[in-house]
Every structure is written in structure tokens, then in C-alpha cells.
Amino acid sequence: MKKTVNFVLLLSILLFGASCTVSEISAVKEKSYLVKRIDEPLQIDANWDKSVWQDIKPLTLGFYMGEKPEYFPTVKAKLAYDNDNIYVIFKVDDKYVKAVAESYNEPVCLDSCVEFFFTPGERIADGYFNLETNCAGTILMYHQLERGVKAKPMSEAKLDQIEIAHSMPGLVKEEIKTPITWTLEYRLPLSILESHSALTKPKSGAKWKANFYKCADNTSNPHWLTWSYVDKPQPDFHRPEYFGTLIFE
């Protein structure tokens, strides 16, 4: 038994790095998250500690793509839903933070960025949305069948309906090299998704496919972190075949 445990520990280090635990390794092919239902609209203020989030467990981005970064940010996210919206909040214990993209659909992945990729149902063949936000709250959002295939950006009118808040005071043009914690929260209206994709309306027992990412391509500590493990040697977030599952309460 001891040899088996040691082998699993060694495997976890070789494949995924020391940041991942044995339990995470065993869950590689079965990542899932329970999305809690809330009864009242959520105030969007980027407050990770407000009461509604305190009873909701976070998911953690414990895997990485490419080379393991010198500094491994701690990234957690929580989700909730009501009849009309999906709510998402991120908390990032970070370093080497930068944000220069300031207009919709600019390449926010080059900045300190958190990303929510999802298929609003269980059929990844229907395509997926990639909702990417830098730490200053700049949004990029597309729907596509797969990377670059029938990729359609969300219009400004629709992106204006995503209510977003962030703890950073604004753009970060000079990189912050010291440790800093930042949060970002948004309300995603279900109505802006319907014209782009078949939509499984969130309700008890409904399932979506999804993954969560953190990147910072153009900082002095580039990294590509994931929630659900992506079995590819080079960083590539556009891999819906590796999405985990969101289960609505």
C-alpha cells in the first residue's frame, strides 16, 4: 500500500507539479462543481467575503499548461445562479500584475486575466463561449464551435449588459511586482447567450460543460493555469473536450 501511495505522489509531481495534491490527480477526469441557487439578485461589488459567497465552496485552479511558472498564483472562483443570471467571482493571490487592455474584445489574455469558458449545456459540439476579463474589468467574449471556427464576438450592446466589478482601481500599465490579492465579480445575463447558442436553462439537475483559466502572457511571470486538466503540452485553453461539469443545484 505504501508503495502505491508513493507512486501516486511521484506521478502527481511529474505530471502536474507540486501544487497539485493526490486528490486533485484522482479527480483529473471527473472535475465537477455545484452551482448554488440564490433567491435574490446579487450585489456586484467584487467583495469575496460578503455573506452570500461565504456559504458557497470555491473551485481552485490547480493545474498548469506549459512550463510551471516561477510564481504560481492562487486562484479560486465561486459561482451562483438565479432565474435570469449566472454570477461569478474570482479571487487571485497574484504577483507581477499588469492590465493595459481597456476596450471590449481587446486581447486581455496578455494581461493578468481570468477566464470562464463554457458550453451552456452538455453538447460541446454546439460550441462554447469564452468570457475573458483582465484584472481591470476589461471584457473579451466570443462564441465559437472550436478555436477560430465560426467565431463571433459579442456585440458591445450585449457586453454592456454584463455587470462587472473589480478590486483593482483601474488599468495597471506599470507591472506590480510585489504580492497583491485582487478580486473580480460579474453578473452574466442568460438573455445575451440565447441568440448565439442552444441554451440549457439553469435549474435543479441541469448541467453545463466549462473550464476556468488564469493567464498573464505579457507579464514577467507568464503562466497558464486551469481548473479542469488539459492534456496538451503547449498552452491552449480552447479545448472543450477537457471541460469539466457545472451541476446546478
PDB file of C-alpha atoms in Angstrom, residues 29-230:
ATOM      1  CA  LYS A  29     -11.204  13.095 -15.367  1.00  0.00           C
ATOM      2  CA  GLU A  30     -14.122  13.963 -13.120  1.00  0.00           C
ATOM      3  CA  LYS A  31     -13.930  17.678 -12.321  1.00  0.00           C
ATOM      4  CA  SER A  32     -17.346  18.998 -11.349  1.00  0.00           C
ATOM      5  CA  TYR A  33     -18.730  21.952  -9.435  1.00  0.00           C
ATOM      6  CA  LEU A  34     -22.111  22.520  -7.804  1.00  0.00           C
ATOM      7  CA  VAL A  35     -23.590  25.904  -8.749  1.00  0.00           C
ATOM      8  CA  LYS A  36     -25.725  27.134  -5.877  1.00  0.00           C
ATOM      9  CA  ARG A  37     -29.082  28.777  -6.476  1.00  0.00           C
ATOM     10  CA  ILE A  38     -29.738  32.156  -4.848  1.00  0.00           C
ATOM     11  CA  ASP A  39     -33.147  33.712  -4.344  1.00  0.00           C
ATOM     12  CA  GLU A  40     -32.323  37.416  -4.568  1.00  0.00           C
ATOM     13  CA  PRO A  41     -30.249  39.415  -7.082  1.00  0.00           C
ATOM     14  CA  LEU A  42     -26.616  39.631  -6.040  1.00  0.00           C
ATOM     15  CA  GLN A  43     -24.934  42.978  -5.483  1.00  0.00           C
ATOM     16  CA  ILE A  44     -21.903  43.117  -7.791  1.00  0.00           C
ATOM     17  CA  ASP A  45     -19.075  44.742  -5.841  1.00  0.00           C
ATOM     18  CA  ALA A  46     -16.129  42.282  -6.029  1.00  0.00           C
ATOM     19  CA  ASN A  47     -16.457  41.525  -2.310  1.00  0.00           C
ATOM     20  CA  TRP A  48     -15.316  37.913  -1.890  1.00  0.00           C
ATOM     21  CA  ASP A  49     -16.274  37.977   1.807  1.00  0.00           C
ATOM     22  CA  LYS A  50     -19.890  39.118   1.529  1.00  0.00           C
ATOM     23  CA  SER A  51     -22.426  36.842   3.177  1.00  0.00           C
ATOM     24  CA  VAL A  52     -23.901  35.249   0.049  1.00  0.00           C
ATOM     25  CA  TRP A  53     -20.493  33.882  -1.000  1.00  0.00           C
ATOM     26  CA  GLN A  54     -19.495  32.651   2.450  1.00  0.00           C
ATOM     27  CA  ASP A  55     -21.747  29.588   2.206  1.00  0.00           C
ATOM     28  CA  ILE A  56     -20.526  28.664  -1.285  1.00  0.00           C
ATOM     29  CA  LYS A  57     -17.451  26.497  -1.771  1.00  0.00           C
ATOM     30  CA  PRO A  58     -14.784  27.672  -4.213  1.00  0.00           C
ATOM     31  CA  LEU A  59     -13.162  25.807  -7.039  1.00  0.00           C
ATOM     32  CA  THR A  60      -9.371  26.085  -7.385  1.00  0.00           C
ATOM     33  CA  LEU A  61      -7.177  26.370 -10.462  1.00  0.00           C
ATOM     34  CA  GLY A  62      -4.544  23.821  -9.504  1.00  0.00           C
ATOM     35  CA  PHE A  63      -3.157  22.694 -12.884  1.00  0.00           C
ATOM     36  CA  TYR A  64      -0.899  24.459 -15.341  1.00  0.00           C
ATOM     37  CA  MET A  65      -0.018  24.238 -19.015  1.00  0.00           C
ATOM     38  CA  GLY A  66       3.449  24.681 -20.490  1.00  0.00           C
ATOM     39  CA  GLU A  67       6.287  25.193 -18.034  1.00  0.00           C
ATOM     40  CA  LYS A  68       5.452  25.612 -14.373  1.00  0.00           C
ATOM     41  CA  PRO A  69       5.618  29.340 -13.572  1.00  0.00           C
ATOM     42  CA  GLU A  70       8.249  30.602 -11.183  1.00  0.00           C
ATOM     43  CA  TYR A  71       5.454  32.170  -9.139  1.00  0.00           C
ATOM     44  CA  PHE A  72       2.238  30.101  -9.024  1.00  0.00           C
ATOM     45  CA  PRO A  73      -0.765  32.362  -8.304  1.00  0.00           C
ATOM     46  CA  THR A  74      -3.504  31.037  -6.042  1.00  0.00           C
ATOM     47  CA  VAL A  75      -6.750  31.340  -7.996  1.00  0.00           C
ATOM     48  CA  LYS A  76     -10.207  30.498  -6.688  1.00  0.00           C
ATOM     49  CA  ALA A  77     -13.672  31.067  -8.133  1.00  0.00           C
ATOM     50  CA  LYS A  78     -17.267  30.719  -6.967  1.00  0.00           C
ATOM     51  CA  LEU A  79     -20.496  30.537  -8.970  1.00  0.00           C
ATOM     52  CA  ALA A  80     -24.184  31.022  -8.241  1.00  0.00           C
ATOM     53  CA  TYR A  81     -27.337  31.433 -10.321  1.00  0.00           C
ATOM     54  CA  ASP A  82     -30.919  32.654 -10.319  1.00  0.00           C
ATOM     55  CA  ASN A  83     -33.669  32.535 -12.942  1.00  0.00           C
ATOM     56  CA  ASP A  84     -32.010  35.117 -15.165  1.00  0.00           C
ATOM     57  CA  ASN A  85     -28.293  35.230 -14.418  1.00  0.00           C
ATOM     58  CA  ILE A  86     -25.053  33.413 -13.722  1.00  0.00           C
ATOM     59  CA  TYR A  87     -22.855  35.034 -11.048  1.00  0.00           C
ATOM     60  CA  VAL A  88     -19.092  34.526 -10.981  1.00  0.00           C
ATOM     61  CA  ILE A  89     -16.426  35.803  -8.601  1.00  0.00           C
ATOM     62  CA  PHE A  90     -12.663  35.243  -8.720  1.00  0.00           C
ATOM     63  CA  LYS A  91     -10.059  35.767  -6.019  1.00  0.00           C
ATOM     64  CA  VAL A  92      -6.408  35.827  -7.089  1.00  0.00           C
ATOM     65  CA  ASP A  93      -3.353  35.922  -4.838  1.00  0.00           C
ATOM     66  CA  ASP A  94      -1.040  37.244  -7.510  1.00  0.00           C
ATOM     67  CA  LYS A  95       2.298  38.852  -8.331  1.00  0.00           C
ATOM     68  CA  TYR A  96       3.670  40.580 -11.439  1.00  0.00           C
ATOM     69  CA  VAL A  97       0.255  42.050 -12.221  1.00  0.00           C
ATOM     70  CA  LYS A  98      -0.415  44.073 -15.342  1.00  0.00           C
ATOM     71  CA  ALA A  99      -3.509  45.276 -17.258  1.00  0.00           C
ATOM     72  CA  VAL A 100      -3.344  47.506 -20.341  1.00  0.00           C
ATOM     73  CA  ALA A 101      -6.335  46.373 -22.465  1.00  0.00           C
ATOM     74  CA  GLU A 102      -9.152  48.865 -21.931  1.00  0.00           C
ATOM     75  CA  SER A 103     -11.707  48.276 -24.711  1.00  0.00           C
ATOM     76  CA  TYR A 104     -14.103  45.410 -25.369  1.00  0.00           C
ATOM     77  CA  ASN A 105     -12.612  42.394 -27.145  1.00  0.00           C
ATOM     78  CA  GLU A 106      -9.019  43.569 -26.932  1.00  0.00           C
ATOM     79  CA  PRO A 107      -6.535  40.733 -26.144  1.00  0.00           C
ATOM     80  CA  VAL A 108      -6.978  40.692 -22.380  1.00  0.00           C
ATOM     81  CA  CYS A 109      -5.178  37.321 -22.187  1.00  0.00           C
ATOM     82  CA  LEU A 110      -1.919  39.258 -22.492  1.00  0.00           C
ATOM     83  CA  ASP A 111      -2.738  40.915 -19.154  1.00  0.00           C
ATOM     84  CA  SER A 112      -3.350  39.431 -15.708  1.00  0.00           C
ATOM     85  CA  CYS A 113      -6.538  37.699 -16.730  1.00  0.00           C
ATOM     86  CA  VAL A 114      -9.164  35.218 -15.518  1.00  0.00           C
ATOM     87  CA  GLU A 115     -11.331  33.295 -17.964  1.00  0.00           C
ATOM     88  CA  PHE A 116     -14.604  31.350 -17.945  1.00  0.00           C
ATOM     89  CA  PHE A 117     -15.118  29.061 -20.960  1.00  0.00           C
ATOM     90  CA  PHE A 118     -18.458  27.271 -21.086  1.00  0.00           C
ATOM     91  CA  THR A 119     -20.980  25.419 -23.185  1.00  0.00           C
ATOM     92  CA  PRO A 120     -24.473  26.261 -21.835  1.00  0.00           C
ATOM     93  CA  GLY A 121     -25.495  22.626 -21.954  1.00  0.00           C
ATOM     94  CA  GLU A 122     -23.801  19.229 -22.246  1.00  0.00           C
ATOM     95  CA  ARG A 123     -23.132  19.127 -26.016  1.00  0.00           C
ATOM     96  CA  ILE A 124     -19.725  20.658 -26.695  1.00  0.00           C
ATOM     97  CA  ALA A 125     -20.442  20.142 -30.407  1.00  0.00           C
ATOM     98  CA  ASP A 126     -22.802  23.136 -30.101  1.00  0.00           C
ATOM     99  CA  GLY A 127     -19.788  25.350 -29.428  1.00  0.00           C
ATOM    100  CA  TYR A 128     -18.694  27.360 -26.423  1.00  0.00           C
ATOM    101  CA  PHE A 129     -18.347  30.883 -25.084  1.00  0.00           C
ATOM    102  CA  ASN A 130     -15.009  32.257 -23.933  1.00  0.00           C
ATOM    103  CA  LEU A 131     -15.511  35.064 -21.426  1.00  0.00           C
ATOM    104  CA  GLU A 132     -12.144  36.615 -20.560  1.00  0.00           C
ATOM    105  CA  THR A 133     -11.564  39.527 -18.182  1.00  0.00           C
ATOM    106  CA  ASN A 134      -8.387  41.269 -17.124  1.00  0.00           C
ATOM    107  CA  CYS A 135      -7.967  42.423 -13.538  1.00  0.00           C
ATOM    108  CA  ALA A 136      -9.166  45.914 -14.506  1.00  0.00           C
ATOM    109  CA  GLY A 137     -12.506  44.547 -15.709  1.00  0.00           C
ATOM    110  CA  THR A 138     -11.979  44.718 -19.484  1.00  0.00           C
ATOM    111  CA  ILE A 139     -14.028  42.002 -21.212  1.00  0.00           C
ATOM    112  CA  LEU A 140     -13.428  39.851 -24.267  1.00  0.00           C
ATOM    113  CA  MET A 141     -16.220  37.444 -25.193  1.00  0.00           C
ATOM    114  CA  TYR A 142     -16.774  35.231 -28.224  1.00  0.00           C
ATOM    115  CA  HIS A 143     -18.856  32.242 -29.199  1.00  0.00           C
ATOM    116  CA  GLN A 144     -17.234  29.623 -31.456  1.00  0.00           C
ATOM    117  CA  LEU A 145     -17.622  25.992 -32.453  1.00  0.00           C
ATOM    118  CA  GLU A 146     -13.938  25.349 -31.833  1.00  0.00           C
ATOM    119  CA  ARG A 147     -10.838  27.524 -31.891  1.00  0.00           C
ATOM    120  CA  GLY A 148     -11.396  30.053 -34.690  1.00  0.00           C
ATOM    121  CA  VAL A 149     -14.302  28.169 -36.284  1.00  0.00           C
ATOM    122  CA  LYS A 150     -17.383  30.361 -36.757  1.00  0.00           C
ATOM    123  CA  ALA A 151     -16.023  32.658 -34.047  1.00  0.00           C
ATOM    124  CA  LYS A 152     -18.411  35.529 -33.357  1.00  0.00           C
ATOM    125  CA  PRO A 153     -17.609  38.351 -30.925  1.00  0.00           C
ATOM    126  CA  MET A 154     -20.318  39.500 -28.583  1.00  0.00           C
ATOM    127  CA  SER A 155     -21.595  42.943 -29.512  1.00  0.00           C
ATOM    128  CA  GLU A 156     -20.901  45.991 -27.383  1.00  0.00           C
ATOM    129  CA  ALA A 157     -24.619  46.247 -26.644  1.00  0.00           C
ATOM    130  CA  LYS A 158     -24.596  42.762 -25.136  1.00  0.00           C
ATOM    131  CA  LEU A 159     -21.310  43.212 -23.295  1.00  0.00           C
ATOM    132  CA  ASP A 160     -22.744  46.380 -21.745  1.00  0.00           C
ATOM    133  CA  GLN A 161     -25.295  44.132 -20.021  1.00  0.00           C
ATOM    134  CA  ILE A 162     -22.601  42.217 -18.107  1.00  0.00           C
ATOM    135  CA  GLU A 163     -22.358  43.975 -14.773  1.00  0.00           C
ATOM    136  CA  ILE A 164     -18.771  43.755 -13.537  1.00  0.00           C
ATOM    137  CA  ALA A 165     -16.789  44.962 -10.536  1.00  0.00           C
ATOM    138  CA  HIS A 166     -13.111  44.633  -9.639  1.00  0.00           C
ATOM    139  CA  SER A 167     -10.928  45.461  -6.664  1.00  0.00           C
ATOM    140  CA  MET A 168      -8.112  46.957  -8.755  1.00  0.00           C
ATOM    141  CA  PRO A 169      -8.576  50.726  -9.096  1.00  0.00           C
ATOM    142  CA  GLY A 170      -8.111  50.635 -12.875  1.00  0.00           C
ATOM    143  CA  LEU A 171      -5.574  49.820 -15.554  1.00  0.00           C
ATOM    144  CA  VAL A 172      -2.136  48.678 -14.396  1.00  0.00           C
ATOM    145  CA  LYS A 173       0.309  49.905 -17.027  1.00  0.00           C
ATOM    146  CA  GLU A 174       3.347  49.592 -14.777  1.00  0.00           C
ATOM    147  CA  GLU A 175       3.631  45.997 -13.609  1.00  0.00           C
ATOM    148  CA  ILE A 176       3.070  45.403  -9.892  1.00  0.00           C
ATOM    149  CA  LYS A 177       5.932  43.100  -8.961  1.00  0.00           C
ATOM    150  CA  THR A 178       5.023  42.641  -5.289  1.00  0.00           C
ATOM    151  CA  PRO A 179       2.365  40.228  -3.948  1.00  0.00           C
ATOM    152  CA  ILE A 180      -1.194  41.511  -4.267  1.00  0.00           C
ATOM    153  CA  THR A 181      -4.672  39.999  -3.957  1.00  0.00           C
ATOM    154  CA  TRP A 182      -7.321  41.074  -6.420  1.00  0.00           C
ATOM    155  CA  THR A 183     -10.937  40.095  -6.940  1.00  0.00           C
ATOM    156  CA  LEU A 184     -13.312  40.334  -9.871  1.00  0.00           C
ATOM    157  CA  GLU A 185     -17.050  39.643  -9.960  1.00  0.00           C
ATOM    158  CA  TYR A 186     -19.707  39.762 -12.658  1.00  0.00           C
ATOM    159  CA  ARG A 187     -23.351  39.104 -13.402  1.00  0.00           C
ATOM    160  CA  LEU A 188     -23.852  37.332 -16.736  1.00  0.00           C
ATOM    161  CA  PRO A 189     -27.425  37.638 -18.065  1.00  0.00           C
ATOM    162  CA  LEU A 190     -28.670  34.442 -19.684  1.00  0.00           C
ATOM    163  CA  SER A 191     -30.552  36.512 -22.247  1.00  0.00           C
ATOM    164  CA  ILE A 192     -27.374  37.566 -24.080  1.00  0.00           C
ATOM    165  CA  LEU A 193     -26.450  33.927 -24.751  1.00  0.00           C
ATOM    166  CA  GLU A 194     -29.626  32.732 -26.435  1.00  0.00           C
ATOM    167  CA  SER A 195     -29.044  34.132 -29.924  1.00  0.00           C
ATOM    168  CA  HIS A 196     -25.594  32.523 -30.164  1.00  0.00           C
ATOM    169  CA  SER A 197     -26.150  29.015 -28.830  1.00  0.00           C
ATOM    170  CA  ALA A 198     -28.643  26.426 -27.712  1.00  0.00           C
ATOM    171  CA  LEU A 199     -29.211  27.150 -24.039  1.00  0.00           C
ATOM    172  CA  THR A 200     -29.990  24.690 -21.278  1.00  0.00           C
ATOM    173  CA  LYS A 201     -31.740  26.936 -18.774  1.00  0.00           C
ATOM    174  CA  PRO A 202     -30.151  26.569 -15.325  1.00  0.00           C
ATOM    175  CA  LYS A 203     -32.410  24.634 -12.984  1.00  0.00           C
ATOM    176  CA  SER A 204     -32.019  21.839 -10.459  1.00  0.00           C
ATOM    177  CA  GLY A 205     -30.059  18.994 -12.043  1.00  0.00           C
ATOM    178  CA  ALA A 206     -29.167  20.821 -15.261  1.00  0.00           C
ATOM    179  CA  LYS A 207     -25.549  20.562 -16.429  1.00  0.00           C
ATOM    180  CA  TRP A 208     -23.170  22.764 -18.396  1.00  0.00           C
ATOM    181  CA  LYS A 209     -19.636  21.991 -19.555  1.00  0.00           C
ATOM    182  CA  ALA A 210     -16.959  24.501 -18.525  1.00  0.00           C
ATOM    183  CA  ASN A 211     -13.399  25.307 -17.611  1.00  0.00           C
ATOM    184  CA  PHE A 212     -11.739  28.167 -15.758  1.00  0.00           C
ATOM    185  CA  TYR A 213      -8.373  29.651 -16.559  1.00  0.00           C
ATOM    186  CA  LYS A 214      -5.806  32.198 -15.400  1.00  0.00           C
ATOM    187  CA  CYS A 215      -3.108  33.628 -17.634  1.00  0.00           C
ATOM    188  CA  ALA A 216      -0.731  36.570 -17.923  1.00  0.00           C
ATOM    189  CA  ASP A 217       1.032  36.175 -21.257  1.00  0.00           C
ATOM    190  CA  ASN A 218       2.805  39.547 -21.422  1.00  0.00           C
ATOM    191  CA  THR A 219       3.926  39.838 -17.818  1.00  0.00           C
ATOM    192  CA  SER A 220       7.324  38.931 -16.403  1.00  0.00           C
ATOM    193  CA  ASN A 221       5.735  35.773 -14.946  1.00  0.00           C
ATOM    194  CA  PRO A 222       3.758  34.237 -17.842  1.00  0.00           C
ATOM    195  CA  HIS A 223       1.539  31.318 -16.863  1.00  0.00           C
ATOM    196  CA  TRP A 224      -1.467  29.307 -17.998  1.00  0.00           C
ATOM    197  CA  LEU A 225      -3.492  27.779 -15.157  1.00  0.00           C
ATOM    198  CA  THR A 226      -6.589  25.579 -15.427  1.00  0.00           C
ATOM    199  CA  TRP A 227      -9.341  24.153 -13.227  1.00  0.00           C
ATOM    200  CA  SER A 228     -10.053  21.042 -15.302  1.00  0.00           C
ATOM    201  CA  TYR A 229      -6.825  19.454 -16.506  1.00  0.00           C
ATOM    202  CA  VAL A 230      -5.994  19.931 -20.196  1.00  0.00           C
TER     203      VAL A 230
END
